JSON list of C-alpha atoms and ligand atoms in Angstrom, two decimals:
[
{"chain": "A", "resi": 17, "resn": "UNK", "atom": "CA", "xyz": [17.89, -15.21, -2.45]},
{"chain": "A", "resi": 18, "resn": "UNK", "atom": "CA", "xyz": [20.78, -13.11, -0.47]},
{"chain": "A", "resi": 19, "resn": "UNK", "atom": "CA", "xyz": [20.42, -11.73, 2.57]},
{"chain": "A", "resi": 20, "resn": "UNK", "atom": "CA", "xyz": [19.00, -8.76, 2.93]},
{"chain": "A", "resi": 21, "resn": "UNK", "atom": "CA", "xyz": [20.02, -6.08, 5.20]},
{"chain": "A", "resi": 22, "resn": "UNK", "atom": "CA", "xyz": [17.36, -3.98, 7.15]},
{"chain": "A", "resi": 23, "resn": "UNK", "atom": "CA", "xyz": [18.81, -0.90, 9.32]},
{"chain": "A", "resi": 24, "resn": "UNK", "atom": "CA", "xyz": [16.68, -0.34, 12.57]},
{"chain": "A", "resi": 25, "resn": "UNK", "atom": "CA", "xyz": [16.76, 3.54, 13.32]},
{"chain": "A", "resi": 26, "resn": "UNK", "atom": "CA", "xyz": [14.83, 3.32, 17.06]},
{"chain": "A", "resi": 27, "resn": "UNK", "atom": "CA", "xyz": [16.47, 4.60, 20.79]},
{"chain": "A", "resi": 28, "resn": "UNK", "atom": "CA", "xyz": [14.49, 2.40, 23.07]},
{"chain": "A", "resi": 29, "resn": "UNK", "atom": "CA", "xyz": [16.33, -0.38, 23.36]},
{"chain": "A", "resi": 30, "resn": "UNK", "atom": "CA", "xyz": [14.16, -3.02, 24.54]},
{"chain": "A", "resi": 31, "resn": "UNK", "atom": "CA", "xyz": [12.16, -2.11, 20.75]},
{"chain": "A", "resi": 32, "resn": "UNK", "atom": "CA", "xyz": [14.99, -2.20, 18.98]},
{"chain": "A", "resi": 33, "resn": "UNK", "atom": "CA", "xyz": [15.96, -5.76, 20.85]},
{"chain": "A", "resi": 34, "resn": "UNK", "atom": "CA", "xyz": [12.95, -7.28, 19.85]},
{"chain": "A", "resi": 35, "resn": "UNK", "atom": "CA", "xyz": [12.36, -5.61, 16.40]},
{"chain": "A", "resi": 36, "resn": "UNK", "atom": "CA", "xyz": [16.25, -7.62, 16.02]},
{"chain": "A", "resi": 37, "resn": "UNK", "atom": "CA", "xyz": [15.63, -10.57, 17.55]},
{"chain": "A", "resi": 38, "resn": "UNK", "atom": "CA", "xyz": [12.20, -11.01, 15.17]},
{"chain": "A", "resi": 39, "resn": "UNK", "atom": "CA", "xyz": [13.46, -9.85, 11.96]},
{"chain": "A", "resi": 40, "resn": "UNK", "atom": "CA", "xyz": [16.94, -12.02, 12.32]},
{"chain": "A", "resi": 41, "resn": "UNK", "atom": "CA", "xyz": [14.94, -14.82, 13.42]},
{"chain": "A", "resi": 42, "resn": "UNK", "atom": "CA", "xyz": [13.38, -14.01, 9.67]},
{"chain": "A", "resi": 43, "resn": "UNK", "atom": "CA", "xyz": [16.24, -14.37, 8.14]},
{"chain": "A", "resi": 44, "resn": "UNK", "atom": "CA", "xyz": [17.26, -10.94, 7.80]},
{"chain": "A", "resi": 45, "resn": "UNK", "atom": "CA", "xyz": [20.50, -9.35, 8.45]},
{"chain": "A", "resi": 46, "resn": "UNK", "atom": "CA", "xyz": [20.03, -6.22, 11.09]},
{"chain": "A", "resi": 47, "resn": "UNK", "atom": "CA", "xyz": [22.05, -3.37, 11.67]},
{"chain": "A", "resi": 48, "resn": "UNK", "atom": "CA", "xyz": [20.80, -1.02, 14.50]},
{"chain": "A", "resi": 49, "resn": "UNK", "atom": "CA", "xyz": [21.69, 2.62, 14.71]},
{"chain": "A", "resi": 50, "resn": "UNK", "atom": "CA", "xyz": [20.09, 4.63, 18.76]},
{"chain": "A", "resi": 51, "resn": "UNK", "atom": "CA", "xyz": [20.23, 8.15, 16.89]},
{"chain": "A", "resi": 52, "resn": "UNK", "atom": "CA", "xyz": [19.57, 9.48, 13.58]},
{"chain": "A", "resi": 53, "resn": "UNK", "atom": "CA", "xyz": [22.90, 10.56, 12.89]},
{"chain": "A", "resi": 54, "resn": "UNK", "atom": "CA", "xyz": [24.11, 6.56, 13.07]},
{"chain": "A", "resi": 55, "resn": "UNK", "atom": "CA", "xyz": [21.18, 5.90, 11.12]},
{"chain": "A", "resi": 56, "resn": "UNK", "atom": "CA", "xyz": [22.78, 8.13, 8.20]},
{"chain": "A", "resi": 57, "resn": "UNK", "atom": "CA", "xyz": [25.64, 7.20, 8.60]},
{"chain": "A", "resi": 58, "resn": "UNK", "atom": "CA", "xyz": [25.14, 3.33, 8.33]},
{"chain": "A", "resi": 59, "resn": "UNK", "atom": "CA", "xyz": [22.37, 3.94, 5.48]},
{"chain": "A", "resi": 60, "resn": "UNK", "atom": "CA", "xyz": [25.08, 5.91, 3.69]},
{"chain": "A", "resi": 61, "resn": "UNK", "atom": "CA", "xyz": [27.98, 3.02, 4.77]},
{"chain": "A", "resi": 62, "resn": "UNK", "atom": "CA", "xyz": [25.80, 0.06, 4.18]},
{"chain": "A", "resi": 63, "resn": "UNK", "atom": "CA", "xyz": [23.46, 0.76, 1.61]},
{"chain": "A", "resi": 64, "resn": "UNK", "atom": "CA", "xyz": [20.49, -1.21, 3.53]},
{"chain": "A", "resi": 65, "resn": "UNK", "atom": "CA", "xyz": [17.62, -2.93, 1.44]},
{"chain": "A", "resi": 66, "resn": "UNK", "atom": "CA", "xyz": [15.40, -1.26, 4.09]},
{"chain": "A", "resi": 67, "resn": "UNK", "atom": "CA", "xyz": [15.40, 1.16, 7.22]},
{"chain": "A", "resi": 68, "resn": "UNK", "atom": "CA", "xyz": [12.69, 0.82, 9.97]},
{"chain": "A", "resi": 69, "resn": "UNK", "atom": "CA", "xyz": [12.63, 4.46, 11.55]},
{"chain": "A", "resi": 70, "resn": "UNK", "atom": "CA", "xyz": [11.51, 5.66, 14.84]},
{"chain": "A", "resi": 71, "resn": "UNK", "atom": "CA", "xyz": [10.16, 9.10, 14.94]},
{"chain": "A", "resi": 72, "resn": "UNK", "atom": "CA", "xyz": [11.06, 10.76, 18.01]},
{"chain": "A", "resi": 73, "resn": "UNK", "atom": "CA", "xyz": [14.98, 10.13, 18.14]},
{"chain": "A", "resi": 74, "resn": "UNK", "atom": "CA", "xyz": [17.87, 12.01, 19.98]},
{"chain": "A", "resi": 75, "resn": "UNK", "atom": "CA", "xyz": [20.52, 13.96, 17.57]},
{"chain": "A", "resi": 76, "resn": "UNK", "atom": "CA", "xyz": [18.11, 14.10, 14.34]},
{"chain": "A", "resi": 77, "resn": "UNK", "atom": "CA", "xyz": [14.45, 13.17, 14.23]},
{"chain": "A", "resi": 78, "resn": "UNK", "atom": "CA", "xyz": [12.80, 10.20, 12.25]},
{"chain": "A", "resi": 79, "resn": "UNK", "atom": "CA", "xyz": [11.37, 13.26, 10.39]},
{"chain": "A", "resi": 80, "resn": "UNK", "atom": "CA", "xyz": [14.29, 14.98, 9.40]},
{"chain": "A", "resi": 81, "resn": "UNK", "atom": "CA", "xyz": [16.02, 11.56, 8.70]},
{"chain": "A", "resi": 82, "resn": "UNK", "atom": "CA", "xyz": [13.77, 10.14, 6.45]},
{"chain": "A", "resi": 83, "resn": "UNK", "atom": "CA", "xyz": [13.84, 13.51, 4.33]},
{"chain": "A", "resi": 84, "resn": "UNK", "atom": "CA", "xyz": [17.23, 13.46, 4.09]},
{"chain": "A", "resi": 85, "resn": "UNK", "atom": "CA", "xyz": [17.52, 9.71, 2.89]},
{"chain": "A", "resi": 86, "resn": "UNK", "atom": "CA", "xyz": [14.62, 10.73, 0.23]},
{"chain": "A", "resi": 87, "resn": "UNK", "atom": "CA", "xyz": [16.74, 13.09, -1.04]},
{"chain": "A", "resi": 88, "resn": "UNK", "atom": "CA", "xyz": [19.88, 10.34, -1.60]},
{"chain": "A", "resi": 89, "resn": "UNK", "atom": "CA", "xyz": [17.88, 7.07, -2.43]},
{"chain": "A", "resi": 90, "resn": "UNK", "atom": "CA", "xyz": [15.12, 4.88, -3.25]},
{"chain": "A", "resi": 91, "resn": "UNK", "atom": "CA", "xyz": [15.40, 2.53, -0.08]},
{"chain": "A", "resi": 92, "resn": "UNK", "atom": "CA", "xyz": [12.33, 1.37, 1.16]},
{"chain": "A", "resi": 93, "resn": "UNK", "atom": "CA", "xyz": [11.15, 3.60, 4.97]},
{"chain": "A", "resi": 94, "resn": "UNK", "atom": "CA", "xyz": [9.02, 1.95, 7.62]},
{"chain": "A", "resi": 95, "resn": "UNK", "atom": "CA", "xyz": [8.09, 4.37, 10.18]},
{"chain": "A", "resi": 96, "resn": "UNK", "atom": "CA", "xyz": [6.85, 3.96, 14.07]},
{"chain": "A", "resi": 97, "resn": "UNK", "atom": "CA", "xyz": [5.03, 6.30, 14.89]},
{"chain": "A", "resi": 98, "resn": "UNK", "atom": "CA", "xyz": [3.08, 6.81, 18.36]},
{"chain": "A", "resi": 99, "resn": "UNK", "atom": "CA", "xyz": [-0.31, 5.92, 19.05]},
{"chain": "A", "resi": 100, "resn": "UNK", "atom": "CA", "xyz": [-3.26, 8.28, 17.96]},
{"chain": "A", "resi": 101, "resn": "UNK", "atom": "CA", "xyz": [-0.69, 10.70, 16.24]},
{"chain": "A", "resi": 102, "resn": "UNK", "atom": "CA", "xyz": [-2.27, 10.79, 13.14]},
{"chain": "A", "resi": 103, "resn": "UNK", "atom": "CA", "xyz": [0.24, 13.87, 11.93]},
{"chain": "A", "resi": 104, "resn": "UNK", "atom": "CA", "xyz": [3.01, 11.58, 12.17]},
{"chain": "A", "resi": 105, "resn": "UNK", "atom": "CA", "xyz": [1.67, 9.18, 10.05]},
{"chain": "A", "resi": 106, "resn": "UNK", "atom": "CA", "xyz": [0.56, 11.57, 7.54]},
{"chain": "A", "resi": 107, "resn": "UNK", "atom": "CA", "xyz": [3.96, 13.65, 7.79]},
{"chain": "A", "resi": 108, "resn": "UNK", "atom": "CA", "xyz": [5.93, 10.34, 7.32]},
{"chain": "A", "resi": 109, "resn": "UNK", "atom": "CA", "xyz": [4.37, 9.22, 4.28]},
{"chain": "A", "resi": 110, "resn": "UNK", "atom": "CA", "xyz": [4.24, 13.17, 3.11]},
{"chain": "A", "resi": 111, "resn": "UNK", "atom": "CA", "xyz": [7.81, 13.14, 3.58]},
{"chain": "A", "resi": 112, "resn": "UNK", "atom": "CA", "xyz": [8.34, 9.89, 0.88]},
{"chain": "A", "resi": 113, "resn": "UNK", "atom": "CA", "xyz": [7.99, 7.03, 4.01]},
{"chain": "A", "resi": 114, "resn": "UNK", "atom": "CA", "xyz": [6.70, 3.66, 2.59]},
{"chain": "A", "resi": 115, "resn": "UNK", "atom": "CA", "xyz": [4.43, 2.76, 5.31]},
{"chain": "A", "resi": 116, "resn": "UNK", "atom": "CA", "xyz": [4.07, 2.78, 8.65]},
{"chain": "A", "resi": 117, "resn": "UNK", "atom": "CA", "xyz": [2.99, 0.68, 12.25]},
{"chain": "A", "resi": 118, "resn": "UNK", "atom": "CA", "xyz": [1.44, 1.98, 15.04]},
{"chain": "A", "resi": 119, "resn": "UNK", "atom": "CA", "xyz": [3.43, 2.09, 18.87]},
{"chain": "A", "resi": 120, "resn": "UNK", "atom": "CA", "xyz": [2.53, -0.91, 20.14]},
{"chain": "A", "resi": 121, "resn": "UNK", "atom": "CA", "xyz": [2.40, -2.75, 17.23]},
{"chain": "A", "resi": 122, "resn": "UNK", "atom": "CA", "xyz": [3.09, -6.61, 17.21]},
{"chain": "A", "resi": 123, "resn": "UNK", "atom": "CA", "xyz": [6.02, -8.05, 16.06]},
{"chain": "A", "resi": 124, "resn": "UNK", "atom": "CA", "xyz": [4.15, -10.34, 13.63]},
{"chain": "A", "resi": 125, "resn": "UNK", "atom": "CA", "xyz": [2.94, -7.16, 12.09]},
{"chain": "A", "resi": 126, "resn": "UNK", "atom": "CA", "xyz": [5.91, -5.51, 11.60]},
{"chain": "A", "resi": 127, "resn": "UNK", "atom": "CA", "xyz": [7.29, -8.40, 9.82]},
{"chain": "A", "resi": 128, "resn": "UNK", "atom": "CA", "xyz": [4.62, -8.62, 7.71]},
{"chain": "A", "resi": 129, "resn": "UNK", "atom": "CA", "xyz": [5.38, -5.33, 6.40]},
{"chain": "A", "resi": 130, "resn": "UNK", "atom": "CA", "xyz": [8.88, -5.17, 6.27]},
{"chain": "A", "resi": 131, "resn": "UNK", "atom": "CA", "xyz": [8.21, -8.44, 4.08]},
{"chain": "A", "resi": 132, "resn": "UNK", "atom": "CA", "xyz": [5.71, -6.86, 2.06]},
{"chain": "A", "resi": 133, "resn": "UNK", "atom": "CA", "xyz": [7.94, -3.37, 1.52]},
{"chain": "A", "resi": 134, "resn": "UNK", "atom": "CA", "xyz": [11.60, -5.87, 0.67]},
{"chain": "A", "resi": 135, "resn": "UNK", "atom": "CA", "xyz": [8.81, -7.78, -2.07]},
{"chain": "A", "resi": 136, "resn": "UNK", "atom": "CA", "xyz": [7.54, -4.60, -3.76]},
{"chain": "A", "resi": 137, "resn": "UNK", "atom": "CA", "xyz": [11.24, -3.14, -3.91]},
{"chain": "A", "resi": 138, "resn": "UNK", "atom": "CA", "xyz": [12.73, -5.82, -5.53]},
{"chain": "A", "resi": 139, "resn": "UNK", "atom": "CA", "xyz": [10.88, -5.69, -8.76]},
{"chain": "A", "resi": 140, "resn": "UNK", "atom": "CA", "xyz": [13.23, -5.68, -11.51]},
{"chain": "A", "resi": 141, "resn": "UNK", "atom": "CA", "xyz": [13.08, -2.08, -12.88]},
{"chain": "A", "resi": 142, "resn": "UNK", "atom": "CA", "xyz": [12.33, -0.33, -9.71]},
{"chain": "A", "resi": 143, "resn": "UNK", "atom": "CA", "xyz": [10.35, -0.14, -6.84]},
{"chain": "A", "resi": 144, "resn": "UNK", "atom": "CA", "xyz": [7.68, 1.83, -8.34]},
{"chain": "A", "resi": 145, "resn": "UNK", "atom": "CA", "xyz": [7.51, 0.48, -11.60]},
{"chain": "A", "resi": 146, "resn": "UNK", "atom": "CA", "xyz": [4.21, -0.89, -13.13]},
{"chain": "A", "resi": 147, "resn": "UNK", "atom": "CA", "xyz": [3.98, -4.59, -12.75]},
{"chain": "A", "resi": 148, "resn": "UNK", "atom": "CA", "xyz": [5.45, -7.28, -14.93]},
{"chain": "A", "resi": 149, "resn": "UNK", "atom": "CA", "xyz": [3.26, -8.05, -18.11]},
{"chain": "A", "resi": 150, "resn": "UNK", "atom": "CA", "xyz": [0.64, -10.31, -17.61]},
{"chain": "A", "resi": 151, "resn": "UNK", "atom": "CA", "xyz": [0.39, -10.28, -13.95]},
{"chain": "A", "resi": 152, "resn": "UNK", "atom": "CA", "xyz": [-2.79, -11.41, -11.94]},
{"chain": "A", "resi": 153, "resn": "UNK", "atom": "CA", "xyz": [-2.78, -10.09, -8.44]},
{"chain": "A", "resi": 154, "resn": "UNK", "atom": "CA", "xyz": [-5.41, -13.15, -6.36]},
{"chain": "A", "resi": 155, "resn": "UNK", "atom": "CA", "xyz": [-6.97, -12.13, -3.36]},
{"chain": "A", "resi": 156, "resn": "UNK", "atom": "CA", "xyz": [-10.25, -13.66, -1.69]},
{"chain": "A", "resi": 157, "resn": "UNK", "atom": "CA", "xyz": [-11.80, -14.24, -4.93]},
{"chain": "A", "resi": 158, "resn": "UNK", "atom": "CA", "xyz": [-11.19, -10.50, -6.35]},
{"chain": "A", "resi": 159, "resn": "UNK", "atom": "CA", "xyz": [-8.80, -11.47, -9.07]},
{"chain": "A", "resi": 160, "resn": "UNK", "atom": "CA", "xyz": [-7.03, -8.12, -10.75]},
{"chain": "A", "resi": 161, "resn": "UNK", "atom": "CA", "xyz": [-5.18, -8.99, -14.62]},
{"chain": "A", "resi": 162, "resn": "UNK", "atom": "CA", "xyz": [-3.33, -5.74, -14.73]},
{"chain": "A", "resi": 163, "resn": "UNK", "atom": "CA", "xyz": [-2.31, -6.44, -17.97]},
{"chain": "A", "resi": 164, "resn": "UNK", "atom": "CA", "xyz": [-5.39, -7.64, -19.53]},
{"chain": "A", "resi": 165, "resn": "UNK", "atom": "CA", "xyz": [-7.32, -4.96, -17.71]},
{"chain": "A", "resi": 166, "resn": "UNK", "atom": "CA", "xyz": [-9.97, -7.14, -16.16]},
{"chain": "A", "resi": 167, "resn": "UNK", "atom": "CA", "xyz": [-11.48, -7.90, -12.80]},
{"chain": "A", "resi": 168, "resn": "UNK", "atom": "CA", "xyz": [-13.48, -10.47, -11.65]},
{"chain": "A", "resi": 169, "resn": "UNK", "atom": "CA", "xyz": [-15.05, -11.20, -8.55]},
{"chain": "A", "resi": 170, "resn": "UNK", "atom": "CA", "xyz": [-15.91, -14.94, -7.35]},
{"chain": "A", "resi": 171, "resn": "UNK", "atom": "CA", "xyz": [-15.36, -16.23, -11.07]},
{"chain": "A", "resi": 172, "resn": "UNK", "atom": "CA", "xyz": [-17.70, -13.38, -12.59]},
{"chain": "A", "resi": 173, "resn": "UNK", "atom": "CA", "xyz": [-16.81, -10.59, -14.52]},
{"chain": "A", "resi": 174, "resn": "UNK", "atom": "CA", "xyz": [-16.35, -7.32, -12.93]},
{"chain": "A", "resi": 175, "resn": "UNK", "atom": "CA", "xyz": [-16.95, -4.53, -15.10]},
{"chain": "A", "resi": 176, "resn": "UNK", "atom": "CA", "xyz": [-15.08, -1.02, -14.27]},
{"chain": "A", "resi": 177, "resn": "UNK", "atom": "CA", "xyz": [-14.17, 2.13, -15.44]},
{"chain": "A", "resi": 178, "resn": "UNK", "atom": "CA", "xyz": [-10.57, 2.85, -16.27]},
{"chain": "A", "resi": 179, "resn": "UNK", "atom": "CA", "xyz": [-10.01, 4.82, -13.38]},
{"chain": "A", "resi": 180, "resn": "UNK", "atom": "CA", "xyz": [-11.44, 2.36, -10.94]},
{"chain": "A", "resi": 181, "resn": "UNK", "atom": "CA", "xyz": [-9.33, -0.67, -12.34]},
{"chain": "A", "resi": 182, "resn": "UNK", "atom": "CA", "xyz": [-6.11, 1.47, -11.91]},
{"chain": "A", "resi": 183, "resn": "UNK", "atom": "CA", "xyz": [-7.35, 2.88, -8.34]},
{"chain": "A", "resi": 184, "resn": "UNK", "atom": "CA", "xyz": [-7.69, -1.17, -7.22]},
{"chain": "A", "resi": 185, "resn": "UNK", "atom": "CA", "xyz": [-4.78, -2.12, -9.32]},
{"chain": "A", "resi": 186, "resn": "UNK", "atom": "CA", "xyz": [-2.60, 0.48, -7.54]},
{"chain": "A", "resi": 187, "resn": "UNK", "atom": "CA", "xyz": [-4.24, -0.68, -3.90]},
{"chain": "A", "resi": 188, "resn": "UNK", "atom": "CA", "xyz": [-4.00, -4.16, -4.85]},
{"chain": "A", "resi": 189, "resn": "UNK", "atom": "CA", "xyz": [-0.44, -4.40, -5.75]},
{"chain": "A", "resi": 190, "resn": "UNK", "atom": "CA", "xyz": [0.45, -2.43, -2.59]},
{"chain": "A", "resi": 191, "resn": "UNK", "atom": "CA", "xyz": [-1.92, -4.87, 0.00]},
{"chain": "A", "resi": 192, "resn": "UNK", "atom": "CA", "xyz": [-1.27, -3.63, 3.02]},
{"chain": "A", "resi": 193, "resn": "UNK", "atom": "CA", "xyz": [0.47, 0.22, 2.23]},
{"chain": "A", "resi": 194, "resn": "UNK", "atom": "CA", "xyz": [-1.36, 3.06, 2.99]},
{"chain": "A", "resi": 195, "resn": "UNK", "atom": "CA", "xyz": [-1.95, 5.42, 0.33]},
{"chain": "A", "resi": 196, "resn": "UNK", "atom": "CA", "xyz": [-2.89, 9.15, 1.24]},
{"chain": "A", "resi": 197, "resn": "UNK", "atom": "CA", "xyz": [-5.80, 11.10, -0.79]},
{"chain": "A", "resi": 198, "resn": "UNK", "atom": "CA", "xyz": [-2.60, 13.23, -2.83]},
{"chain": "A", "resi": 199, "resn": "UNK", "atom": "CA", "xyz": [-0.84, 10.35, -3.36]},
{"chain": "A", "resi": 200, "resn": "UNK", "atom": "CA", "xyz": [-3.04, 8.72, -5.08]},
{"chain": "A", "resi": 201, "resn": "UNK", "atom": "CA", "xyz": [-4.80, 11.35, -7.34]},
{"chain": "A", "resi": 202, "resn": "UNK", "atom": "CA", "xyz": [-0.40, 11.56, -8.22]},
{"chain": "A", "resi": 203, "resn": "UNK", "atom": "CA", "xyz": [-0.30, 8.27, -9.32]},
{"chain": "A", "resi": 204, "resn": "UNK", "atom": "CA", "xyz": [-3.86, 7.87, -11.12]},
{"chain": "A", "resi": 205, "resn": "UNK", "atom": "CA", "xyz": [-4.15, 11.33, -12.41]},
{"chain": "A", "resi": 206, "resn": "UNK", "atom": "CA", "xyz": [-0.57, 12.77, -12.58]},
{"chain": "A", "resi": 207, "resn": "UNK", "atom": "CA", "xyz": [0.99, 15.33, -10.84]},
{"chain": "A", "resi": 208, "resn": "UNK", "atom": "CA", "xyz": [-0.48, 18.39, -13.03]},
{"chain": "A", "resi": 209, "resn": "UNK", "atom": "CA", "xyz": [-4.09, 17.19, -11.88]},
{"chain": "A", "resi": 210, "resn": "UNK", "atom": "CA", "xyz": [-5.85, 20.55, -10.08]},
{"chain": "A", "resi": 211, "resn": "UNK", "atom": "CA", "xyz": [-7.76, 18.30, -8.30]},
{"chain": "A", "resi": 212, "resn": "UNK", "atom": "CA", "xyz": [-9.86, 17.99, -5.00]},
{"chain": "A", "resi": 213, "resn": "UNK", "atom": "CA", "xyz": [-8.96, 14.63, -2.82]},
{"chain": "A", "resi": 214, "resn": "UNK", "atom": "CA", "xyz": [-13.02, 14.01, -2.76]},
{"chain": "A", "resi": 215, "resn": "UNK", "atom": "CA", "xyz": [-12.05, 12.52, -6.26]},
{"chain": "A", "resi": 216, "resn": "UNK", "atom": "CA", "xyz": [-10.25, 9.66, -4.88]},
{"chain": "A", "resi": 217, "resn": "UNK", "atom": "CA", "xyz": [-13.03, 8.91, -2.27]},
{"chain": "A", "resi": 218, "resn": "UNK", "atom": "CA", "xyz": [-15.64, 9.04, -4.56]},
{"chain": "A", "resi": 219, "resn": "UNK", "atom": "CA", "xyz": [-14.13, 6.25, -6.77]},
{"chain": "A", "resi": 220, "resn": "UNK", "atom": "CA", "xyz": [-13.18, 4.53, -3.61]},
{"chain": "A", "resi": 221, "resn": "UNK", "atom": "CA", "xyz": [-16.88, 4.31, -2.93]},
{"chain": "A", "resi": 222, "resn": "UNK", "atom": "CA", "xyz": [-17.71, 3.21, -6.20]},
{"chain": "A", "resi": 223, "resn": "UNK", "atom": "CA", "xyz": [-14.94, 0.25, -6.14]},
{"chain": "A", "resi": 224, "resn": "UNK", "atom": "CA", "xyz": [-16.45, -0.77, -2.67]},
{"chain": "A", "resi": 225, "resn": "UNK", "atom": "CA", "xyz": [-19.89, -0.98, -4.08]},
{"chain": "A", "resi": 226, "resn": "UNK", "atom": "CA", "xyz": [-18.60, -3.40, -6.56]},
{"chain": "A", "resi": 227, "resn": "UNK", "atom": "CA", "xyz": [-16.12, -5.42, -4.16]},
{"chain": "A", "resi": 228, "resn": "UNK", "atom": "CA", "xyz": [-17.08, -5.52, -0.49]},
{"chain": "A", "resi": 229, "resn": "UNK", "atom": "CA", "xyz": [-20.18, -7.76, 0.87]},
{"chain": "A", "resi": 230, "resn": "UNK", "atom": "CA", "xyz": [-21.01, -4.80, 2.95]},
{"chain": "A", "resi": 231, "resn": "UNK", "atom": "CA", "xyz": [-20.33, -1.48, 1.17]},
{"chain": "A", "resi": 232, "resn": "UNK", "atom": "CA", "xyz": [-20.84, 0.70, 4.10]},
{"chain": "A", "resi": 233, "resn": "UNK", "atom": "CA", "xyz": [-18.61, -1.57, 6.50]},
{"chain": "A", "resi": 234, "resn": "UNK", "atom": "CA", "xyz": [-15.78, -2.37, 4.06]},
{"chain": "A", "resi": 235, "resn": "UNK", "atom": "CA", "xyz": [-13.20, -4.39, 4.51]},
{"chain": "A", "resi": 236, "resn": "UNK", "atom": "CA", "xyz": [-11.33, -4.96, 2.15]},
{"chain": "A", "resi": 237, "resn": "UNK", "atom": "CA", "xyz": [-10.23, -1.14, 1.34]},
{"chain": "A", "resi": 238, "resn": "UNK", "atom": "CA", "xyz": [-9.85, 0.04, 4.58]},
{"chain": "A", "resi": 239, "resn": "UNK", "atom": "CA", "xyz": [-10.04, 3.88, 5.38]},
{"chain": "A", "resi": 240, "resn": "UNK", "atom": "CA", "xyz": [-7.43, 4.87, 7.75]},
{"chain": "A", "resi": 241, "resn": "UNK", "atom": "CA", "xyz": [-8.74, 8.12, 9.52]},
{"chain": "A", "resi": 242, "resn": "UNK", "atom": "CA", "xyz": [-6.16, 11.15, 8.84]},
{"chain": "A", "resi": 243, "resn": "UNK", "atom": "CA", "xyz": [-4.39, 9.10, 6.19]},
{"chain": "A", "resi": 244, "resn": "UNK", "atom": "CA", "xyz": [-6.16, 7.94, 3.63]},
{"chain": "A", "resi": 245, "resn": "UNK", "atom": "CA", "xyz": [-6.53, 4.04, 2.42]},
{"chain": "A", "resi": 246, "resn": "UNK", "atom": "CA", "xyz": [-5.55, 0.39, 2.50]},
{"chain": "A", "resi": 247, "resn": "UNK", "atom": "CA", "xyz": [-6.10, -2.56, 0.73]},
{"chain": "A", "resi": 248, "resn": "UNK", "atom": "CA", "xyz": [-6.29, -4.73, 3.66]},
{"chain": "A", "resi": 249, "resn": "UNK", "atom": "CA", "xyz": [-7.21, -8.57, 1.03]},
{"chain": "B", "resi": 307, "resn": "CA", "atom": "CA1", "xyz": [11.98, 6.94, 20.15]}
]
């Protein structure tokens, strides 16, 4: 596989050291930009596989960054944002971010995801595209045939409706991403859907009652308070 190239958009240094230091240690190549004007101008120089993005950054903000790199490409946006500023998170992924960690997050984590975000985007026809025919997505027993259209939990058949197979599909395929309310009723209903987000939790609560141990303490999709939700394995 050739390297791959992730741009680090963050002004504290000692972060931006260590976010470095773990993701070359990973194999990755790592440019690192203290302002968001650098940051645009080595995403527009160096075409990066991925850009990690800090939110509150001297010249332009993470904010007005990652609109602007929307607006010119597909490449895959981490964001940091700060500790118990839901907004931020929901703004970020609003504004066409990927995913994001919470300030402090650890190291391991944020590898994990930039690992996770590199393997989704380099899917042949595009980061968004359906999956490749005949794929099984395997977690803990919950075993997802896309293309087949069946589920099965522990070895057993799990029946579903349609909308429920795509909803875990969708989750499944993105472990780890979170996914707000609109985003989802997007993907699974289209974007001319007049619809109310209580949609998407309803058939969230119906998937959990067929694929969590404990419906009422799930774990396996995750609810992230002022986001939306995760499929956490
Ligand atoms: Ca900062």
């Amino acid at each position: 596989m050739p390297e791959q190239t992730v741009l680090v958009v963050e002004d504290e240094e000692n972060i931006l050291e260590a976010i470095r230091y773990n993701l070359e240690h990973e194999g990755y190549r790592v440019l690192a930009a203290p302002d968001g004007e650098e940051g645009l101008t080595l995403t527009r120089q160096d075409n990066p596989d991925l850009v990690v993005l800090d939110i509150m950054l001297p010249q332009l903000d993470g904010f007005e960054l990652c609109r602007i790199l929307r607006r010119e490409s597909d490449v895959p946006i981490l964001m940091l944002t700060a500790k118990g500023e839901e907004i931020d998170r929901v703004v970020g992924l609003e504004l066409g971010a990927d995913d994001y960690v919470t300030k402090p997050f650890s190291m391991r984590e944020l590898v994990v995801r930039v690992r996770n975000l590199l393997r989704r985007s380099r899917t042949p026809a595009g980061r968004d595209s359906p999956p490749a025919p005949s794929s099984v997505l395997s977690v803990n027993g919950l075993e997802v045939d896309v293309d087949g259209h069946s589920a099965r939990l522990d070895g057993q058949p799990l029946p579903m409706k349609p909308r429920e197979f795509s909803l875990l599909a969708l989750l499944m395929e993105n472990m780890g991403r979170a996914f707000t309310r609109e985003q989802i009723l997007e993907r699974l209903w289209g974007y001319d859907y007049i619809g109310d987000a209580r949609t998407v939790d309803v058939h969230v609560r119906w998937l959990r009652e067929k694929i969590e141990p404990v419906p009422g303490r799930p774990r396996r999709i995750v609810t992230i308070r002022g986001v939306g939700y995760r499929f956490d394995g």
